[in-house]
Coordinates of C-alpha atoms in Angstrom, one line a residue:
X265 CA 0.0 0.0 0.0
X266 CA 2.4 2.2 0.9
X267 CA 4.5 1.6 -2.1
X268 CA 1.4 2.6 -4.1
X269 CA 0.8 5.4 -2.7
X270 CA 4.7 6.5 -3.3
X271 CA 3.7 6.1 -6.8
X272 CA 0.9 8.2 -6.8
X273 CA 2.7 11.4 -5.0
X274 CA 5.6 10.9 -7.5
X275 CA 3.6 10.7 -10.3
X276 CA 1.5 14.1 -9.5
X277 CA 2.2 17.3 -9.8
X278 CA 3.3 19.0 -6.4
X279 CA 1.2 22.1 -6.9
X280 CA -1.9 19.8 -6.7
X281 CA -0.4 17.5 -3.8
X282 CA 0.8 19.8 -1.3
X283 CA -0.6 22.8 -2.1
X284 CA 2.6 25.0 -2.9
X285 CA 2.7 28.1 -4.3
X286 CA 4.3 27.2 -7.5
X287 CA 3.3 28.2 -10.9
X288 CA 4.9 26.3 -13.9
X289 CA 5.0 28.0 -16.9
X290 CA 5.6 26.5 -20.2
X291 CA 8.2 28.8 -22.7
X292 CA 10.4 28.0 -25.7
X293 CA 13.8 28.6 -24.6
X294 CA 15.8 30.1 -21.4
X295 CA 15.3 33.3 -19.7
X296 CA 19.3 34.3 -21.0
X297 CA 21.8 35.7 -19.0
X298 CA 19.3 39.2 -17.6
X299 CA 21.5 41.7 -18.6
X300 CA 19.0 44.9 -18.4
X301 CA 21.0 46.2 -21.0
X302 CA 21.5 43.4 -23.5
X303 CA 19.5 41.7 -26.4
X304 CA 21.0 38.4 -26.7
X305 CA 18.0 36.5 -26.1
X306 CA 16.8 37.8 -22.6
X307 CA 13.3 37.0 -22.4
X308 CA 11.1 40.3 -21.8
X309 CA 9.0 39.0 -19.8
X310 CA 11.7 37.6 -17.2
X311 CA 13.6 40.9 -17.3
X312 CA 10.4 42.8 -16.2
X313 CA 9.8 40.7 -13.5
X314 CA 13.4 41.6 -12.1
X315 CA 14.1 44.7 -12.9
X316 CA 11.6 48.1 -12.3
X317 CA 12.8 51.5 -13.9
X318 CA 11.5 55.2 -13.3
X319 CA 7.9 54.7 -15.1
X320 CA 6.1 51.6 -16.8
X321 CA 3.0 51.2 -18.4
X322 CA -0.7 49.8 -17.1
X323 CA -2.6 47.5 -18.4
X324 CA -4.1 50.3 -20.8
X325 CA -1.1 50.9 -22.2
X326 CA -0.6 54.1 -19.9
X327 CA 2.6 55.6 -18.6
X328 CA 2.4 55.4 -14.6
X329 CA 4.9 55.9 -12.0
X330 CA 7.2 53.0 -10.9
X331 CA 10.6 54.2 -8.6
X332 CA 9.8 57.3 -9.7
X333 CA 6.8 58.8 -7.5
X334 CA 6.5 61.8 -10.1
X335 CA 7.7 64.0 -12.2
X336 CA 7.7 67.3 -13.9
X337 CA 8.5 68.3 -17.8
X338 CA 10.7 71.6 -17.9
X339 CA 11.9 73.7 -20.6
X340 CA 9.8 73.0 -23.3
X341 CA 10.4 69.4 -22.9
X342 CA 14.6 69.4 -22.7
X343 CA 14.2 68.0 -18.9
X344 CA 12.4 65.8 -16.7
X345 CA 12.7 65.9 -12.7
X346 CA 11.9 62.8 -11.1
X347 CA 11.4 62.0 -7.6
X348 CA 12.2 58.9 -6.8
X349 CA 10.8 56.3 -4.2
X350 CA 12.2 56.6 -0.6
X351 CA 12.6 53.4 1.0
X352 CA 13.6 50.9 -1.7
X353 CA 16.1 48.9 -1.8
X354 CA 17.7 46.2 -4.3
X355 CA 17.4 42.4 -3.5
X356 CA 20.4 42.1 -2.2
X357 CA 19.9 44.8 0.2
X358 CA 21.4 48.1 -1.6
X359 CA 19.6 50.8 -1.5
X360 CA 18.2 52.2 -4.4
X361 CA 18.8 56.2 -4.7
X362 CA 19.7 59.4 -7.3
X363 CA 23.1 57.8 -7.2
X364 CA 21.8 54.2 -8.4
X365 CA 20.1 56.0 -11.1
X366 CA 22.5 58.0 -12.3
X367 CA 25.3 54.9 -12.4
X368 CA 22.7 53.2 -14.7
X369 CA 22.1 56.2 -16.6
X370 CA 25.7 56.6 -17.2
X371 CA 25.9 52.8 -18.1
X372 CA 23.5 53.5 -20.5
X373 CA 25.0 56.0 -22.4
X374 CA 28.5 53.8 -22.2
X375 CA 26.9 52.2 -25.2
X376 CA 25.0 54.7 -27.1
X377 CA 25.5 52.7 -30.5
X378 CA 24.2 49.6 -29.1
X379 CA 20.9 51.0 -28.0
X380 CA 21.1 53.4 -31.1
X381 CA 17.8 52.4 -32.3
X382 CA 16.2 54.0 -29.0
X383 CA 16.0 58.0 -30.1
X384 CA 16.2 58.9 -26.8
X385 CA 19.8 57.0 -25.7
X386 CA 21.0 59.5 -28.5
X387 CA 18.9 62.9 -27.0
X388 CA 19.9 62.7 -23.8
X389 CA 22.6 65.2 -22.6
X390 CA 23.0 64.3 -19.1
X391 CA 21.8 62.8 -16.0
X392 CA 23.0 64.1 -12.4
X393 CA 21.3 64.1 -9.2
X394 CA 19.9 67.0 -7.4
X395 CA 19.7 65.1 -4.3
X396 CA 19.3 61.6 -2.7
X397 CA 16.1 61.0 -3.9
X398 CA 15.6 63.7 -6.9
X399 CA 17.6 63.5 -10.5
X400 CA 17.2 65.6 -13.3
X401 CA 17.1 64.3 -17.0
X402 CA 18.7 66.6 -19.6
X403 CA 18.4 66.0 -23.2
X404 CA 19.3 68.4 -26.6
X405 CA 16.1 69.0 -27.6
X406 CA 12.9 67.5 -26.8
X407 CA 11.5 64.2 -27.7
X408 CA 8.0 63.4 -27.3
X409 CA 8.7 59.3 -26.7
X410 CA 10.4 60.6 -23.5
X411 CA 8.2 58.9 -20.7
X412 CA 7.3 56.1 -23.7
X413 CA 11.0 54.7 -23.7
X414 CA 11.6 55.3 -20.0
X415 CA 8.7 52.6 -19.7
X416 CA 10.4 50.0 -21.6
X417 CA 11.5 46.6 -20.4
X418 CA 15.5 47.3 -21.9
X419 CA 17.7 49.2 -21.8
X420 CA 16.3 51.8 -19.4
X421 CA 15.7 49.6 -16.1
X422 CA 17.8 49.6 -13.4
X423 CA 20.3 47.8 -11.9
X424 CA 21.9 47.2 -8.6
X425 CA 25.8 49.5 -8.8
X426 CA 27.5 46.6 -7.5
X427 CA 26.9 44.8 -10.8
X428 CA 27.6 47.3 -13.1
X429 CA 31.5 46.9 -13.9
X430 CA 34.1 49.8 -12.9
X431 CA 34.1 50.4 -16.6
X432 CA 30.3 51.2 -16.9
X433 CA 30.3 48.2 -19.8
X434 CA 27.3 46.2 -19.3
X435 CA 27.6 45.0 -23.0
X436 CA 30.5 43.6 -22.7
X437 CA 30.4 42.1 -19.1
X438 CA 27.5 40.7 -18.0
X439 CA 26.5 41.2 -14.5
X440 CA 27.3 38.3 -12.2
X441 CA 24.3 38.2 -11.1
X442 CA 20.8 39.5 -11.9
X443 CA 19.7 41.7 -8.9
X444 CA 16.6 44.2 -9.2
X445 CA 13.9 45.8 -7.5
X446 CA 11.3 44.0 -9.0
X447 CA 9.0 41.5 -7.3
X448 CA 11.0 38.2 -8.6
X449 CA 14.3 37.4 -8.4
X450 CA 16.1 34.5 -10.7
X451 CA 17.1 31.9 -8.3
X452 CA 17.7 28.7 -10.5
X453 CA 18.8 28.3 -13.9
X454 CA 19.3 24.6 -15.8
X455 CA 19.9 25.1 -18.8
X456 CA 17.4 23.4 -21.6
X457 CA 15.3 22.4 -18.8
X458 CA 13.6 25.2 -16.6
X459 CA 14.3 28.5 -14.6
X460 CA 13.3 29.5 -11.1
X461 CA 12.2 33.1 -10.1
X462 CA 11.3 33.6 -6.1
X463 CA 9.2 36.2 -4.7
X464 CA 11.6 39.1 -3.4
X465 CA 11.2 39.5 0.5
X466 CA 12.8 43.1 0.0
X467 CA 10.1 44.2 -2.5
X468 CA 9.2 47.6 -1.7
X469 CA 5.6 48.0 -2.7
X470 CA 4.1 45.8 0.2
X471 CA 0.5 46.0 -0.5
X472 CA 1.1 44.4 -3.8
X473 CA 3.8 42.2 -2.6
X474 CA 1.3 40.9 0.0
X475 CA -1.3 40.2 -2.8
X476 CA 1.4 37.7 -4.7
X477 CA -0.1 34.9 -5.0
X478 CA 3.0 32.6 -5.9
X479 CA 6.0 32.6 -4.2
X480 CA 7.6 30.6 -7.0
X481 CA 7.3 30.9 -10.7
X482 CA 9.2 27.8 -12.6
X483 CA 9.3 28.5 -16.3
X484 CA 10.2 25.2 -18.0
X485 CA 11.9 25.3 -21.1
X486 CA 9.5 22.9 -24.1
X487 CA 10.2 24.3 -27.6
X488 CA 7.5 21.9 -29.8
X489 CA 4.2 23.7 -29.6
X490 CA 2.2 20.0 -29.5
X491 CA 4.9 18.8 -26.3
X492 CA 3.8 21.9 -24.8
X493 CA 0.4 21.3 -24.8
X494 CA 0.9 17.4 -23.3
X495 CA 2.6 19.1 -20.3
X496 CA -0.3 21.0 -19.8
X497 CA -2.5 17.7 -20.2
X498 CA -0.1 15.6 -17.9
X499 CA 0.0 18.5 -15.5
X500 CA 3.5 18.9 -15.9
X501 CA 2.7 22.8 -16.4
X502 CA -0.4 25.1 -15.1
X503 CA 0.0 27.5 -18.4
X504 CA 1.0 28.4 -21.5
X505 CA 1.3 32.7 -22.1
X506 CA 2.0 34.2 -25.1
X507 CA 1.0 34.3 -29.0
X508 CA 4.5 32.5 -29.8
X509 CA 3.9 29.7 -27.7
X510 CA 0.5 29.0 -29.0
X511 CA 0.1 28.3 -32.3
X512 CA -3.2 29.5 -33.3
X513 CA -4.8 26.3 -34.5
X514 CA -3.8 24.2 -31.3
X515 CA -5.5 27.4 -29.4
X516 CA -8.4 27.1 -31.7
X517 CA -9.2 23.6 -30.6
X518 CA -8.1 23.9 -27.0
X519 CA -11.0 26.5 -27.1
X520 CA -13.7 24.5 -28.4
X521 CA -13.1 21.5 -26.5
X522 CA -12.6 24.0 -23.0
X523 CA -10.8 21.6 -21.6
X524 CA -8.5 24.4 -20.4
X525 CA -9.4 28.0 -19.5
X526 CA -8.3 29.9 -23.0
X527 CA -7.8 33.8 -23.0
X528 CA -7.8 36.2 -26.1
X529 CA -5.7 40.0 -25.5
X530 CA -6.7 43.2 -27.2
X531 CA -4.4 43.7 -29.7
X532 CA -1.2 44.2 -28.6
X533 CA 0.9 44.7 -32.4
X534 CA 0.1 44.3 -35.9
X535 CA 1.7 42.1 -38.5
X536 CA 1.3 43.9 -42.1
X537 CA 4.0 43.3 -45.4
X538 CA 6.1 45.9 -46.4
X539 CA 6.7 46.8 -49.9
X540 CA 10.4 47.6 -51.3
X541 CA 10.1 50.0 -53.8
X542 CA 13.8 49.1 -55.1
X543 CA 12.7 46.7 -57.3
X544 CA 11.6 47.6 -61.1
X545 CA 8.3 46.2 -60.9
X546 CA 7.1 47.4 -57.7
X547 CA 8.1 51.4 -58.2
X548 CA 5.1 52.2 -59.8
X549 CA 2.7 53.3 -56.8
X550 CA -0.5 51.6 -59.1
X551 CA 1.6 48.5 -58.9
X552 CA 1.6 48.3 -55.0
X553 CA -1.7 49.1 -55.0
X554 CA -2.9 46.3 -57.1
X555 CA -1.3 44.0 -54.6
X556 CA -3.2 45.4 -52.0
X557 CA -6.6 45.5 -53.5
X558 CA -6.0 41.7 -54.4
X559 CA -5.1 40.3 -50.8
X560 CA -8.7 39.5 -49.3
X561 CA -7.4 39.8 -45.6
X562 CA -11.1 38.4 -44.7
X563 CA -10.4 35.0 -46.0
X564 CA -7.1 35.5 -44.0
X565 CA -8.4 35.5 -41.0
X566 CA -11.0 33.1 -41.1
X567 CA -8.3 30.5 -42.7
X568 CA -5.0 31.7 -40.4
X569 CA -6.5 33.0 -37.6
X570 CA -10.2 31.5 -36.8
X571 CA -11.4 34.8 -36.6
X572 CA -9.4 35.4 -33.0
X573 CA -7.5 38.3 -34.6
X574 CA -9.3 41.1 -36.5
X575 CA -8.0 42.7 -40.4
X576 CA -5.9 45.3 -40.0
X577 CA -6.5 48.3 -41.9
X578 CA -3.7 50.6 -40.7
X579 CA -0.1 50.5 -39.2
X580 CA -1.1 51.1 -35.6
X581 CA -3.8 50.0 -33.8
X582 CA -6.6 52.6 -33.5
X583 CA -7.0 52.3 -30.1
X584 CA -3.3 53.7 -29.4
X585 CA -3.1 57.9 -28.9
X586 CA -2.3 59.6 -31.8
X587 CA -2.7 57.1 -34.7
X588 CA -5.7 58.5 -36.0
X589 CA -5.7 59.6 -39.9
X590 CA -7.0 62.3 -41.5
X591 CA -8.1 61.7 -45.6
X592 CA -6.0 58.5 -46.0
X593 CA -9.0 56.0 -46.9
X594 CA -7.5 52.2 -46.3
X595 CA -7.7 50.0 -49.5
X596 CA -10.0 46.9 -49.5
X597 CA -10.2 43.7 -51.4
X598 CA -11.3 44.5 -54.9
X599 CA -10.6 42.1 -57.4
X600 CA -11.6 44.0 -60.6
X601 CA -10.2 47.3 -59.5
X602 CA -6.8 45.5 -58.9
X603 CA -7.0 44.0 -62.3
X604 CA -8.4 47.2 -63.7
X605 CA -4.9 48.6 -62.6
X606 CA -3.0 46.1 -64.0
X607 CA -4.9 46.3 -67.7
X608 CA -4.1 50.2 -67.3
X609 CA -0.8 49.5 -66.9
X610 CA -0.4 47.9 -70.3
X611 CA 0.1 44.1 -68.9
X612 CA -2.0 41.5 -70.7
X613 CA -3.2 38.2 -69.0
X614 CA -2.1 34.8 -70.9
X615 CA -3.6 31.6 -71.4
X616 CA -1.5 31.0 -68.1
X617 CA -3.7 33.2 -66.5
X618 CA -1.1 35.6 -65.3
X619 CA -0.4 38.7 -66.4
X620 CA 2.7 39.9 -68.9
X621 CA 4.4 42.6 -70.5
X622 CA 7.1 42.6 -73.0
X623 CA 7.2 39.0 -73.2
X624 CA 7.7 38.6 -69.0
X625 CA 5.4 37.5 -66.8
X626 CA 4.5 39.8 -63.8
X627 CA 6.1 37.9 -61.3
X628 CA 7.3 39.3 -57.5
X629 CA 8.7 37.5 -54.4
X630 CA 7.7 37.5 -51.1
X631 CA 10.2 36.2 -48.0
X632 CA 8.8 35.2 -45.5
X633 CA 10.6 32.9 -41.8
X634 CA 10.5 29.0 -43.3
X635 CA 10.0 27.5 -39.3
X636 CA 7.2 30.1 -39.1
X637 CA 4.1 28.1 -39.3
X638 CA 1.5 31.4 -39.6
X639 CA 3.7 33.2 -42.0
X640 CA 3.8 30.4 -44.7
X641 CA 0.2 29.8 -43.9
X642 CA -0.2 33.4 -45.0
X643 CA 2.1 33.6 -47.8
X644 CA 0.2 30.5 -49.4
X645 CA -3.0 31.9 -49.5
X646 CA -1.9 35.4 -50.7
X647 CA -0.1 33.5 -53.4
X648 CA -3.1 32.1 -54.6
X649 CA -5.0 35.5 -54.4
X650 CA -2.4 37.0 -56.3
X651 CA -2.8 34.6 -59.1
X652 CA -6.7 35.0 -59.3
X653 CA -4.9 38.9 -60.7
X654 CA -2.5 37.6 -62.6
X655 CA 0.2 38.0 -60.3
X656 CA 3.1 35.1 -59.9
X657 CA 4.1 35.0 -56.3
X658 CA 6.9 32.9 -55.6
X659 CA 7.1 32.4 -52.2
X660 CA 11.4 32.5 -50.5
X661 CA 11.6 30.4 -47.2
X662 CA 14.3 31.9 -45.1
X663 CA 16.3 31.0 -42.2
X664 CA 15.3 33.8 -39.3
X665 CA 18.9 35.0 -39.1
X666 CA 19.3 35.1 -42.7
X667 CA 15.8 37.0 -43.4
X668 CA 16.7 39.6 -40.5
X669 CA 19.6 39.9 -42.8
X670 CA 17.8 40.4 -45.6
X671 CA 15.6 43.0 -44.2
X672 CA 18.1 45.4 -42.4
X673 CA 20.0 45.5 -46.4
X674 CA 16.5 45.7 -48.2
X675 CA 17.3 42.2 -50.3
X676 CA 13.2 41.6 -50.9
X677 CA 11.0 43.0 -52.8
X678 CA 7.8 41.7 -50.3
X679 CA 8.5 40.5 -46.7
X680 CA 6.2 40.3 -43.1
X681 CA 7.0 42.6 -40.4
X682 CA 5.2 43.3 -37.5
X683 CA 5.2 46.9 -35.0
X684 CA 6.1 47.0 -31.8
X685 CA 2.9 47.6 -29.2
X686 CA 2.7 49.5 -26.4
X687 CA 4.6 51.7 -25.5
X688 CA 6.8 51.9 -28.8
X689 CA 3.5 53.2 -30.8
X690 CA 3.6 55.3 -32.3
X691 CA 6.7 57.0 -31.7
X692 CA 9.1 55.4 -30.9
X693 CA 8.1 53.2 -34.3
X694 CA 8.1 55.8 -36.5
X695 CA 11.4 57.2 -35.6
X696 CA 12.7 54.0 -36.2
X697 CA 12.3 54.3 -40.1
X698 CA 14.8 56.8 -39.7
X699 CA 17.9 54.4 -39.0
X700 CA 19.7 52.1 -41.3
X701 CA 19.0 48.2 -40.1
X702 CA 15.1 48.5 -39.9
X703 CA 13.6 47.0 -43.0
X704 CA 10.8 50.2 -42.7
X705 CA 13.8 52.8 -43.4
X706 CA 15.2 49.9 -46.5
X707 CA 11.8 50.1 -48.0
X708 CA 11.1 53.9 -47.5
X709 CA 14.9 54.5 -48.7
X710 CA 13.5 53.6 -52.8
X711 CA 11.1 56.2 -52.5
X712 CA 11.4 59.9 -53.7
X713 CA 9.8 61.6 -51.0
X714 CA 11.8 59.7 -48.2
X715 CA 13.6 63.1 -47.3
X716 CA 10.1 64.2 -46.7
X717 CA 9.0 61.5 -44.8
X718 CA 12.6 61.7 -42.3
X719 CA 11.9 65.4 -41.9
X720 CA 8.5 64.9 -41.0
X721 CA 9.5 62.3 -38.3
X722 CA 12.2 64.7 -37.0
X723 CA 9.8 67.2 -37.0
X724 CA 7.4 65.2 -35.3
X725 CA 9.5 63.6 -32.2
X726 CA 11.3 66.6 -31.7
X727 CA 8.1 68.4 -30.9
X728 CA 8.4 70.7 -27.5
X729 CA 4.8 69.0 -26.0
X730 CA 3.9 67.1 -23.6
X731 CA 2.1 63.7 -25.0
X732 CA 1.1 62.8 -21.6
X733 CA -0.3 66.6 -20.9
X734 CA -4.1 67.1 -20.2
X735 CA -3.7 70.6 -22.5
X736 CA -6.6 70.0 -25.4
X737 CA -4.3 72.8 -27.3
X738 CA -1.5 70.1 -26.8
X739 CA -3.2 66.8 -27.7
X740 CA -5.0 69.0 -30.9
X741 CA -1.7 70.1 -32.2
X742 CA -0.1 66.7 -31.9
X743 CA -3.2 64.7 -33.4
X744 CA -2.5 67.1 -36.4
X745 CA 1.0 66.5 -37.0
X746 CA 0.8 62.8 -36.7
X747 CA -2.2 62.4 -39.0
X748 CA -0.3 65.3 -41.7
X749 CA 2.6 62.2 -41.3
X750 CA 0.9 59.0 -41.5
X751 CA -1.7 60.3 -44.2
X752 CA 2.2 60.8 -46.3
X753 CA 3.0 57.8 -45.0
X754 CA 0.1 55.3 -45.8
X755 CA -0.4 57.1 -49.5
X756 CA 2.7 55.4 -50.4
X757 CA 1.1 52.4 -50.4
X758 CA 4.5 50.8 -49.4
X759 CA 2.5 49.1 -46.5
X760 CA -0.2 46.5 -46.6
X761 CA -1.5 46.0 -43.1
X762 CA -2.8 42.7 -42.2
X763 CA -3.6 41.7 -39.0
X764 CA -4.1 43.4 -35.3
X765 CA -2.4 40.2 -33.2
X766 CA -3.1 39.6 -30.1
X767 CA -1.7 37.4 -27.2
X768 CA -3.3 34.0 -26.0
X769 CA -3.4 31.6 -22.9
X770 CA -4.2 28.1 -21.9
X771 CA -4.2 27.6 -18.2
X772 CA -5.6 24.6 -15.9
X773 CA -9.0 26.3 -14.2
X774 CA -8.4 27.0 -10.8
X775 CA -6.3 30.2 -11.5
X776 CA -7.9 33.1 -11.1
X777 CA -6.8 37.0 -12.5
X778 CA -5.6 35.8 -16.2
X779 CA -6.5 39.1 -18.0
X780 CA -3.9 39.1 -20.9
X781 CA -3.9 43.5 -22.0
X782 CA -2.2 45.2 -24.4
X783 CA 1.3 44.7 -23.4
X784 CA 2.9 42.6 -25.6
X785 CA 6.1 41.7 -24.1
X786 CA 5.2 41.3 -20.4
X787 CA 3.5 38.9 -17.9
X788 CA 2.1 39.8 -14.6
X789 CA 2.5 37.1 -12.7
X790 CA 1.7 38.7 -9.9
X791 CA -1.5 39.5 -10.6
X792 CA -2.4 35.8 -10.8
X793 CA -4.1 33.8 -7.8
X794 CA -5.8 30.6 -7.1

């Protein structure tokens, strides 16, 4: 008897045995080594557990305070006075103060190239501290994303000094050891198998630290989709978080059998193609246009997405501040317009049944990630719309590394991308088309009004207001300059939006505040109880 019941407790999961506060988590690879500064696969969502900076965002996508209490905007936006949080202090015990800051700060800007691609790494002039618990941002001019890119989960979260080298170089030496402010701290790591976070005793915000549920989140590492979803079965693991972990068709069934508790975000990014302008065929604007009006983005997502995810008819969400339009009017399906275009543009349709001019067919390529199950679903079925036109798509499987390749030197002439969510849109986004390496600025590079377009964006992110002010004068004036841009920016019809994505969970039933919201990279774990 006894040996039976041996067997029984072995074979169980723990959680549902003894009652522990243990949430296992199934992911697709290792948390990485936690540098807050680095990007060599450090999971997001582990990083924000660990370490807090001066603002973050809410589930609404707002910026709201974090060690910073407050703040004030000075000089027409060239610096920001924060007051920080008395009272905190690092896991390890050190405190956290103006001086902490300022050492990360300075950290930071060690590296300016590396985190080139955040606009305000290369605005800011200096950070010094007024006093123990007061610092003063200053930067050269001002940039709206300010508060937007002090809310991110890298590079601008901080650190305890005694990791950060005598050299200031993060980059190049990681910390020895991951220690934050945050509400977890790593405390196992096998590698291929599973990481531990433990609730922090030291955590400084008490009443939510006395609401965490778990005192131990075990993320074990499963990278096949279909394993993942046995562990769940066999109990091995209580959930499964995140659009990447899920492919949308096991999701689709877990949800009609409801054998799990499933969960469906707002959207949270959207994934859309970008046209490069480079190539021959695709610098006429009627051209891209055709393409567009012959992609039915309805059949898409009934085929793709069971409906889960909604067509996207612009870049950003339109839920997001300041991504409204103005007169740009979003093309639709239209099957005889877009071969309407096509006739105009003196291509006749062969016995074939595509289209050709000069003796060569109308033919265009789109690249697309070949161990990316959605994206070749996608690129399928816009092959075959393309057809019913008279357009040959051949479709390019790529490695990931080599198609990130591809895209930062603008080899492709049709590829996926996707934005960034909250709090990168819109601005942060948009200046990002400014800098060599983003497969936006590759694309935009072909067209004639891309000096425009950058001095529009400068124009834009260098504005002197406040995007978090409560001025109507403030919030009018910047609606109008970002609608002026992105009306210039969709008429170039170098963008074909196709989807608002959003996040999804499976979880056993039992827990209790799974609310997946519009941030994208993060995971409150804290927020979940039982």
């Amino acid at each position: 008897m006894n040996r039976i019941l041996l067997s029984v407790l072995l074979m169980c999961n723990l959680h549902y045995v003894f009652g522990a506060n243990i949430l296992r988590v199934a992911v697709s690879q290792n948390v990485g080594d936690m540098n807050p500064q680095g990007y060599n696969l450090n999971q997001l969502y582990a990083q924000n557990m660990i370490y807090e900076g001066l603002v973050k965002t809410d589930h609404k996508g707002n910026i709201i305070p974090s060690l910073a209490q407050s703040w004030e905007v000075k000089d027409s936006g060239k610096s920001y006075i924060f007051h920080l949080r008395k009272n905190v202090v690092f896991s390890n015990g050190e405190p956290f103060d103006a001086q902490a800051v300022v050492k990360n700060f300075h950290s930071i800007l060690k590296n300016k190239v590396r985190h080139s691609w955040s606009a305000l790494v290369m605005t800011i002039d200096n950070v010094v501290a007024l006093d123990n618990y007061t610092i003063k941002l200053t930067l050269y001019h001002p940039y709206i994303a300010t508060l937007n890119e002090l809310a991110l989960v890298r590079p601008f979260r901080f650190i305890a000094p005694s990791m950060i080298p005598n050299d200031l170089d993060l980059a190049k030496n990681n910390p020895k050891k991951p220690i934050g402010t945050g509400p977890y701290m790593l405390t196992d790591t096998k590698i291929g198998i599973s990481d531990t976070f433990s609730k922090n005793p030291r955590y400084w915000d008490k009443d939510k630290y006395n609401g965490i549920y778990y005192d131990t989140i075990i993320t074990k590492v499963i990278i096949d989709p279909n394993a993942k979803l046995v562990a769940l079965k066999t109990k091995q693991v209580d959930m499964i978080y995140g659009s990447d972990s899920i492919p949308v068709d096991i999701f689709h069934n877990i949800a009609k059998t409801k054998e799990f508790q499933s969960f469906v975000s707002p959207p949270v990014f959207t994934t859309f193609l970008i046209i490069n302008p480079s190539n021959k065929t695709l610098q006429n604007k009627n051209m891209r246009e055709a393409i567009a009006l012959g992609i039915d983005k309805a059949k898409i997502m009934e085929s793709v997405y069971y409906d889960y995810q909604k067509e996207a008819l612009f870049l950003f969400n339109q839920n997001i501040p300041y991504t409204k339009v103005a007169n740009y009017i979003p093309l639709s399906y239209n099957r005889n317009k877009a071969l309407k275009i096509l006739e105009q543009m003196g291509y006749t349709r062969n016995s074939d049944g595509y289209f050709y001019k000069d003796n060569q067919r109308l033919q265009i390529q789109l690249h697309f990630i070949a161990n990316n199950p959605t994206q070749k679903s996608i690129a399928t079925i816009i092959q075959a719309q393309l057809k019913d036109i008279g357009i040959f798509l051949e479709l390019i499987p790529n490695e990931v590394t080599i198609y990130r390749k591809k895209q930062t030197q603008g080899q492709f002439e049709l590829c996926f991308s996707q934005t960034w969510g909250v709090p990168y849109e819109p601005f942060t986004f948009i200046n990002s088309m400014r800098h060599h390496g983003h497969a936006d600025y590759m694309a935009q590079k072909a067209l004639p009004e891309k000096g425009i377009i950058d001095g529009a964006i400068e124009n834009l992110i260098k504005s002197p207001y406040d995007i978090h002010a409560d001025s109507a004068k403030t919030r009018q004036i910047l609606s109008k300059r970002t609608q002026d841009f992105l009306d210039m920016l969709y008429n170039t019809q170098i963008y074909i939006p196709l989807t608002y994505d959003t996040n999804k969970v499976v979880a056993r039933f039992g827990i209790k505040g799974i609310a997946p919201d519009v941030r994208a990279f993060e995971i409150p774990f804290w927020e979940f109880y039982e």
